[in-house]
Short mmCIF file of C-alpha atoms and ligand atoms in Angstrom, two decimals:
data_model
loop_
_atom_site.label_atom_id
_atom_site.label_comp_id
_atom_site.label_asym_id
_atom_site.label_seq_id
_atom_site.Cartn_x
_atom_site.Cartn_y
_atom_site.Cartn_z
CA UNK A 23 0.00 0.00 0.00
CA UNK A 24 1.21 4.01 -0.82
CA UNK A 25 2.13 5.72 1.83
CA UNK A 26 -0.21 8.75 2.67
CA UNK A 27 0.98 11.90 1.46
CA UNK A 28 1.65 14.79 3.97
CA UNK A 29 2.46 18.52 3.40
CA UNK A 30 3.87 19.94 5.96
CA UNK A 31 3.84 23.93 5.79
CA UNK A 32 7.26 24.86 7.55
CA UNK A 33 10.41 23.66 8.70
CA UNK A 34 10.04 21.56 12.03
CA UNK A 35 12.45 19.99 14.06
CA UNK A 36 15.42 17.58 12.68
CA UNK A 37 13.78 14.72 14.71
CA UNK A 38 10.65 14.91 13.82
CA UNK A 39 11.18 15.57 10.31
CA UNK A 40 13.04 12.15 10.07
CA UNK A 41 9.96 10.51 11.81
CA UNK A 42 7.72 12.12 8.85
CA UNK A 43 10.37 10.77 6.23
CA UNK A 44 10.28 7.25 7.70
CA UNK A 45 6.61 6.93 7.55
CA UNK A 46 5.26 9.45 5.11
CA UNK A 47 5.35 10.43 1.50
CA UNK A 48 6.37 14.01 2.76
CA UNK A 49 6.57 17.56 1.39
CA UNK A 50 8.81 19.67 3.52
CA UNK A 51 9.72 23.30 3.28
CA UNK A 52 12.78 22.99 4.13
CA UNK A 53 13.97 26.55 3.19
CA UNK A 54 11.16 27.86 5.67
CA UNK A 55 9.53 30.22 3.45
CA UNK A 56 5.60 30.93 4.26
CA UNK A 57 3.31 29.13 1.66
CA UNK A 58 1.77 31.61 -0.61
CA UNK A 59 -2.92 30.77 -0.58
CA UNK A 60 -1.90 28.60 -3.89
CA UNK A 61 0.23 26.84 -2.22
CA UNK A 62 -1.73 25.86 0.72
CA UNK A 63 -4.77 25.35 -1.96
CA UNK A 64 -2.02 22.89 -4.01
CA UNK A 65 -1.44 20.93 -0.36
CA UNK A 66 -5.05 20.65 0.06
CA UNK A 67 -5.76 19.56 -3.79
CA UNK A 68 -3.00 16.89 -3.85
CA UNK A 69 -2.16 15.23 -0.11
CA UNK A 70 -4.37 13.17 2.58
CA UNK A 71 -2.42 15.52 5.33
CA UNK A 72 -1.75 19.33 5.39
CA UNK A 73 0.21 20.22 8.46
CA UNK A 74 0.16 24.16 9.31
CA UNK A 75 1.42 25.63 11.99
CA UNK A 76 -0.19 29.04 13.78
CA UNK A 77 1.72 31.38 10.76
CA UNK A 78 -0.41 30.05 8.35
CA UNK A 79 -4.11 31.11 7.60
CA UNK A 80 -6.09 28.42 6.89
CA UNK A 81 -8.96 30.34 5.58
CA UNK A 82 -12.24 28.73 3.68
CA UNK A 83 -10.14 29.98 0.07
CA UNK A 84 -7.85 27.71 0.95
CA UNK A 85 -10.04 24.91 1.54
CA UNK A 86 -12.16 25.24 -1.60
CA UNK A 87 -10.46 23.19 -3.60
CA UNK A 88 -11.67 20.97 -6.71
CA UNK A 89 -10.76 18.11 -5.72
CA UNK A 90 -10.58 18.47 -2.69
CA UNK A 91 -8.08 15.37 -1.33
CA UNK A 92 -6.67 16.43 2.49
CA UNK A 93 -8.66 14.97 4.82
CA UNK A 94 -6.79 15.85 8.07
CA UNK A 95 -5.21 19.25 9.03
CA UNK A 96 -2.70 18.28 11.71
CA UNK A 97 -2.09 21.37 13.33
CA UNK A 98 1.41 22.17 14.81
CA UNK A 99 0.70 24.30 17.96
CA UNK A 100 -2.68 24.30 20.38
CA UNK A 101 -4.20 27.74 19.26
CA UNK A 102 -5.91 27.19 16.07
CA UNK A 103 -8.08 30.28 15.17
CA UNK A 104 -5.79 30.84 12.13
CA UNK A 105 -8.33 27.43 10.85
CA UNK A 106 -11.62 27.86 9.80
CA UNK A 107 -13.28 25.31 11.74
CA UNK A 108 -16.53 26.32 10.41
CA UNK A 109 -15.24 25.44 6.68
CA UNK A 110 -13.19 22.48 7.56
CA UNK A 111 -16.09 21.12 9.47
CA UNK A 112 -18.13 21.70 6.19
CA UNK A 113 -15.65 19.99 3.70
CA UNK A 114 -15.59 17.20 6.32
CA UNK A 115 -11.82 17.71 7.57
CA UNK A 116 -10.55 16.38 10.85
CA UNK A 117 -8.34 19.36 12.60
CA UNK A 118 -5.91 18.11 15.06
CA UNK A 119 -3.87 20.50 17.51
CA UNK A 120 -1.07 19.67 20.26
CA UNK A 121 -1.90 20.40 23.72
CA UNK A 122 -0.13 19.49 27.16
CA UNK A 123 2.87 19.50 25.61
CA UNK A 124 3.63 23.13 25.36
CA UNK A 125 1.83 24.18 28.41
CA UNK A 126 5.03 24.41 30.77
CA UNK A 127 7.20 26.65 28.45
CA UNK A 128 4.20 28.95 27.37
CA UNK A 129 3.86 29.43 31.26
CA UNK A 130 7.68 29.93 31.86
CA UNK A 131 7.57 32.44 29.34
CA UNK A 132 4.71 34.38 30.72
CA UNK A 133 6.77 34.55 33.88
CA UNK A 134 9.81 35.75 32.12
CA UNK A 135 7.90 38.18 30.78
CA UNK A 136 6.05 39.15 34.04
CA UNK A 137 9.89 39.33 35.50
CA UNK A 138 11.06 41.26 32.82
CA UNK A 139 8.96 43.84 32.59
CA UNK A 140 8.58 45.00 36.26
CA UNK A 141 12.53 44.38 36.90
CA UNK A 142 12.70 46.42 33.62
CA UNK A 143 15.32 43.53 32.53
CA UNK A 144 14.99 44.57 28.79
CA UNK A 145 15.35 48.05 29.42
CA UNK A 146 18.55 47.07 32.00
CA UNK A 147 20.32 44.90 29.38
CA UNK A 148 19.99 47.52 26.50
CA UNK A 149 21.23 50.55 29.25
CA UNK A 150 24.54 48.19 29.48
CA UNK A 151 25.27 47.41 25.60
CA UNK A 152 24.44 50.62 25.32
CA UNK A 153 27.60 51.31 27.34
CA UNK A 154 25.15 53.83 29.56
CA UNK A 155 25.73 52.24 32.78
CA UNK A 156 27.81 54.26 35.05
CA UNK A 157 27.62 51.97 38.36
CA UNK A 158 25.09 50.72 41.00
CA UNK A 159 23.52 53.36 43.06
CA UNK A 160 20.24 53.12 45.18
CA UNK A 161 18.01 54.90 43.04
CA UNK A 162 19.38 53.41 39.67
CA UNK A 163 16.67 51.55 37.63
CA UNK A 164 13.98 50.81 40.17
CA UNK A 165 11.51 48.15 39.16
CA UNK A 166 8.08 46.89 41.41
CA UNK A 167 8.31 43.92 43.17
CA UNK A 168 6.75 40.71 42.46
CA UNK A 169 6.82 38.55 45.51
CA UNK A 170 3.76 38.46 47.53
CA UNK A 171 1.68 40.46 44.67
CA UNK A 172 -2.28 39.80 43.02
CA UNK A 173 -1.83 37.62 39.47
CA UNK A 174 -5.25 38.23 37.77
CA UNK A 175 -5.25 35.43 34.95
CA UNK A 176 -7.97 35.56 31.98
CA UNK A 177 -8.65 32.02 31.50
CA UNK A 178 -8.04 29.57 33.84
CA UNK A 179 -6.91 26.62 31.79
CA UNK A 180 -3.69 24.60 31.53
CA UNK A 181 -0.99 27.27 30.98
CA UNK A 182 -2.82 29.91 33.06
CA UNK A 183 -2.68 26.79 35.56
CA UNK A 184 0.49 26.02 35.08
CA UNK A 185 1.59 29.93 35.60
CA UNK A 186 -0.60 30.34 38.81
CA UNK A 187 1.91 27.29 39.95
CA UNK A 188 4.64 29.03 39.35
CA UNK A 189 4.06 32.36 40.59
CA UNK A 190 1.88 31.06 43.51
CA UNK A 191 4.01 28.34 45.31
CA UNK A 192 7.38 30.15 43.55
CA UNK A 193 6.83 34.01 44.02
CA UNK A 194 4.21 33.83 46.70
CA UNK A 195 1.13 35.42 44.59
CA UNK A 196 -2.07 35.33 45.61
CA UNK A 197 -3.95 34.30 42.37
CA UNK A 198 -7.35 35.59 40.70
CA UNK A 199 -8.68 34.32 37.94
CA UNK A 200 -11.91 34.90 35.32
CA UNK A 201 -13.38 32.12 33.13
CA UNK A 202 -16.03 31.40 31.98
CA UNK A 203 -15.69 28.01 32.59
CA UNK A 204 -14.42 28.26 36.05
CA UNK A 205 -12.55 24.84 37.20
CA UNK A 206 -13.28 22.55 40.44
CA UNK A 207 -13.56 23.56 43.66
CA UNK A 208 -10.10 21.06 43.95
CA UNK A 209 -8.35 23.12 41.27
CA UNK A 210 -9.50 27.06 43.21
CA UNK A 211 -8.33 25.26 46.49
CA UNK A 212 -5.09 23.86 45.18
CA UNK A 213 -3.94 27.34 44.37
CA UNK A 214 -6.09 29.13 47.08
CA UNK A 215 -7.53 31.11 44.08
CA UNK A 216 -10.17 34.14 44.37
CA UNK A 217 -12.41 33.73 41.51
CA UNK A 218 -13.85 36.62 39.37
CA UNK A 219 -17.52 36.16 37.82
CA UNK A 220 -16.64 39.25 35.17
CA UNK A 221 -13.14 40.71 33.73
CA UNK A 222 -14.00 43.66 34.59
CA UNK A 223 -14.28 42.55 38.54
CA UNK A 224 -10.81 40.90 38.19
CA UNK A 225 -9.03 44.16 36.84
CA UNK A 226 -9.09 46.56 39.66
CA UNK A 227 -8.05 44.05 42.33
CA UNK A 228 -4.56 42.90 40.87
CA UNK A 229 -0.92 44.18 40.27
CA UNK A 230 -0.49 41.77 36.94
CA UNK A 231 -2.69 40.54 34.02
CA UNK A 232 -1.98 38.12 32.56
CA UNK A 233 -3.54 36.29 29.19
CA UNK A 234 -4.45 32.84 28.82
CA UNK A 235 -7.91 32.68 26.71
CA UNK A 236 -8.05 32.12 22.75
CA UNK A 237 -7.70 34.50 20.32
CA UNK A 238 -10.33 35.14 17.79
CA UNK A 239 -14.23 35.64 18.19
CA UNK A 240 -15.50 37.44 21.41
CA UNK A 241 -12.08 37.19 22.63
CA UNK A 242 -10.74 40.36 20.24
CA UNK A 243 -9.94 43.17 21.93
CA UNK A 244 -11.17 41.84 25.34
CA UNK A 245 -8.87 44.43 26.46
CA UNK A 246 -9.61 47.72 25.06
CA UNK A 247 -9.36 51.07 26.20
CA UNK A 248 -12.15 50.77 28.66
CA UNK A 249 -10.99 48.18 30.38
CA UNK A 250 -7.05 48.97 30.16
CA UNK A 251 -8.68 52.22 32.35
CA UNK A 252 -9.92 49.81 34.55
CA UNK A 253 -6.38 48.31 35.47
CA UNK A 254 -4.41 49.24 38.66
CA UNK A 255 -1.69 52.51 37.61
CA UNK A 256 1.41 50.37 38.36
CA UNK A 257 -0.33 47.20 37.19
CA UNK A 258 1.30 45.17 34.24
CA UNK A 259 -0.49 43.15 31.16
CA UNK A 260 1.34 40.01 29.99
CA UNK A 261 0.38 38.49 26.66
CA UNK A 262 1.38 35.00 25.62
CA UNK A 263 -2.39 34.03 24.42
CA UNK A 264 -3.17 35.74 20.92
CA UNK A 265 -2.30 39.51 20.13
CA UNK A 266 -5.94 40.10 18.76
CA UNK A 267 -6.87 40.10 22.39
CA UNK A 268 -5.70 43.53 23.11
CA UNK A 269 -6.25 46.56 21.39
CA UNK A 270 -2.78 47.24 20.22
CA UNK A 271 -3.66 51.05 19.90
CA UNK A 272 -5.45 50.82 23.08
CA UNK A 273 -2.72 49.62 25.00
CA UNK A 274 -0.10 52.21 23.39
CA UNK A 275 -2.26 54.72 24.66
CA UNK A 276 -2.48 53.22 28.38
CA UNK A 277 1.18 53.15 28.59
CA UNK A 278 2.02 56.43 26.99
CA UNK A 279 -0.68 57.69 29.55
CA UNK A 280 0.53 56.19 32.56
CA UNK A 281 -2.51 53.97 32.89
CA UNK A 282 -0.92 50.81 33.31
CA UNK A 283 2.83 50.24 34.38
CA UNK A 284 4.34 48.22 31.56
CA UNK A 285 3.54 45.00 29.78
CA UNK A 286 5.57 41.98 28.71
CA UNK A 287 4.21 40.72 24.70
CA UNK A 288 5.00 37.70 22.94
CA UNK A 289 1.97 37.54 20.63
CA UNK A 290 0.75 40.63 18.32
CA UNK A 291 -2.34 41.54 16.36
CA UNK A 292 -0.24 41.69 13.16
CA UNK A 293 2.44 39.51 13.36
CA UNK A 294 5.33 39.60 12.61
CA UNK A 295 4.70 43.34 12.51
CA UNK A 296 4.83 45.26 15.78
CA UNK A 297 2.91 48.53 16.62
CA UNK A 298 5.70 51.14 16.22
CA UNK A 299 4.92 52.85 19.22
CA UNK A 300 5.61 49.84 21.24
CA UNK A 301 8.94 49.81 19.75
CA UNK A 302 9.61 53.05 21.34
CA UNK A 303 8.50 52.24 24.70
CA UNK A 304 11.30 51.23 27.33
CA UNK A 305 8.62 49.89 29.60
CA UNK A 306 7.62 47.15 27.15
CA UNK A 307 9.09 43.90 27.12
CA UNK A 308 8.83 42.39 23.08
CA UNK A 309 9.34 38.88 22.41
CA UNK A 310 8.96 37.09 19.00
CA UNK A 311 5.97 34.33 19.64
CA UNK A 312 8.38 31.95 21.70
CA UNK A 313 5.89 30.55 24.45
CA UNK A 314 6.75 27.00 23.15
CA UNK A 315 9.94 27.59 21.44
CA UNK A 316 12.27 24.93 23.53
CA UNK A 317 13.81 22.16 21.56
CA UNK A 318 11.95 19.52 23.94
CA UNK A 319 8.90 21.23 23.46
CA UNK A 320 8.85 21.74 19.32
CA UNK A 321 10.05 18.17 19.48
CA UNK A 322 7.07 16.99 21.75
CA UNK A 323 4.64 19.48 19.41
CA UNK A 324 5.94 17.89 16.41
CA UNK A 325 5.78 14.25 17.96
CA UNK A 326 2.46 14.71 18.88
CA UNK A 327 1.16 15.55 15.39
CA UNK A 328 2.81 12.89 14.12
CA UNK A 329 0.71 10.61 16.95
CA UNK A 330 -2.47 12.31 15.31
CA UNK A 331 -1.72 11.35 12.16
CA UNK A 332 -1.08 7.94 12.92
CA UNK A 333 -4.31 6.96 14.77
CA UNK A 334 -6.16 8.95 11.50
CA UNK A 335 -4.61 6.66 9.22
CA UNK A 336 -5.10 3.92 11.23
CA UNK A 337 -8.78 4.00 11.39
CA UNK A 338 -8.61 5.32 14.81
CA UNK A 339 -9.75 8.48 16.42
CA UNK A 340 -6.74 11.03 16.84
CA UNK A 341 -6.20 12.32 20.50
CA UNK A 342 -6.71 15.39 20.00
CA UNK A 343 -8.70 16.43 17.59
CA UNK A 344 -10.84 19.67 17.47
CA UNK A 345 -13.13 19.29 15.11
C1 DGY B 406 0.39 27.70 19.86
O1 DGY B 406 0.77 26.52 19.93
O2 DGY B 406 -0.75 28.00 19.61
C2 DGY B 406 1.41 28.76 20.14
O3 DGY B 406 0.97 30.01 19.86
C3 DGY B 406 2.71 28.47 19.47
O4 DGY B 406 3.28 27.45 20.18
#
């Protein structure tokens, strides 16, 4: 029997690459460069498997194919509103993400960015390349303190979890969260967490902010002006969720206006392009979408699409598929 084919959109890690070769007929892009709509129409027209990661929209274009071959998308990341579901679901596609894996490093990163900003590390590390620093003295670069403070998270689910871990049993926070699908009893215990029915309750009461709720849908611009004003002055937003969840030109004017402290990005509404006001801004910590980006974890994020794909071809339900 031919092996299914499998397009995979960009270059993933040496190991699991090798894993694809072994079992798949595989396309790789192994010079990296983002696949143009015909492209990703092409994948769709001629393999069983298209395998995009969060760079690439998967739009209902893309999917109208004649004929239309793919029957899995096996996403490469947990966040997929850069799929249609909707049109996927129609042309009778299985999406597939990778969760669990990544959780850990996404939450790390939300803490280096919590760290960074209020230590003003970025700001610190440019002052000495800069060949600015003229010694230590007691008022030199001043920063908040982050031991024993509120952590308001925005979704309570496994990286906002797996942060509240960290900075609870690590730095001492007292944790709040807001979900809409608030957890157990167990779970609010295990953390001694204060729970918020609306955003807008959670926003007053805590020093940080920090994302953890899909992009996309309702979710846009959850944080817009209004509610930036209803932050703490001194308070911090960190963003390792989706960038269409803040108001980009909301949140430049909050910080130029002294409304909120600082904040500590890793996702954008435009990326790769960056508000260029944020560029400016010393109290703004800018990181390029690296939440997951550990070897182990691409590895794991790459191994477990490879695990979806297998059960699909087998006949057997993938673990985790989305639609
Ligand atoms: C995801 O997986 O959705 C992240 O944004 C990238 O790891």
């Amino acid at each position: 029997m031919s092996k299914p084919k499998v397009v995979v959109t960009r270059r993933w890690p040496e190991a699991v690459e090798k894993v694809l070769r072994e079992l798949y007929d595989v396309q790789l892009n192994e010079d990296d460069v983002p696949m143009s709509t015909e492209q990703l129409q092409e994948a769709f027209r001629t393999a069983d498997a298209v395998c995009p990661t969060v760079s690439d929209r998967i739009t209902a274009e893309v999917m109208d194919v004649e004929p239309l071959k793919a029957r899995i998308i096996g996403n490469f990341g947990v966040g997929f509103n850069h799929i249609d579901l909707e049109a996927a679901k129609a042309k009778g596609l299985v999406v597939t993400n990778t969760p669990e894996v990544l959780t850990d490093c996404t939450a790390d990163l939300a803490m280096t960015l919590l760290l960074m900003a209020c230590r003003r590390a970025g700001e610190g590390e440019r002052h000495v390349r800069n060949g600015e620093w003229t010694g230590w003295r007691p008022t030199h670069m001043m920063g908040t303190k982050v031991t024993g403070k509120k952590l308001g998270l925005i979704g309570f689910g496994r990286i906002a979890r797996a942060m509240a871990h960290k900075a609870h049993f690590g730095f001492g926070m007292k944790i709040y969260y807001y979900d809409p699908y608030p957890p157990s009893e167990e779970v609010e215990n295990h953390f001694g967490a204060i729970r918020c029915d609306t955003v807008e309750e959670l926003l007053p009461q805590v020093d940080f902010v920090s994302l953890h709720c899909p992009g996309g849908g309702s979710n846009t611009h959850l944080l817009n002006a209004e509610r930036l004003r209803m932050m703490r002055r001194g308070a911090y937003l960190i963003n390792t969720a989706r960038g269409d969840v803040i108001d980009e030109a909301a949140l430049v004017d909050a910080l130029r206006e002294g409304i909120i402290a600082g904040a500590g990005l890793d996702v954008f509404e435009k990326e790769p392009q960056v508000h260029p006001e944020l560029l400016k801004m010393e109290n703004v910590v800018l990181l390029p979408h690296l939440g997951s980006a550990t070897v182990e974890t691409r590895v794991a994020m790459g191994m477990r699409v490879v695990e979806n794909l297998k059960a699909f071809f087998a006949g057997e339900p993938p673990r985790d598929r989305v639609v």
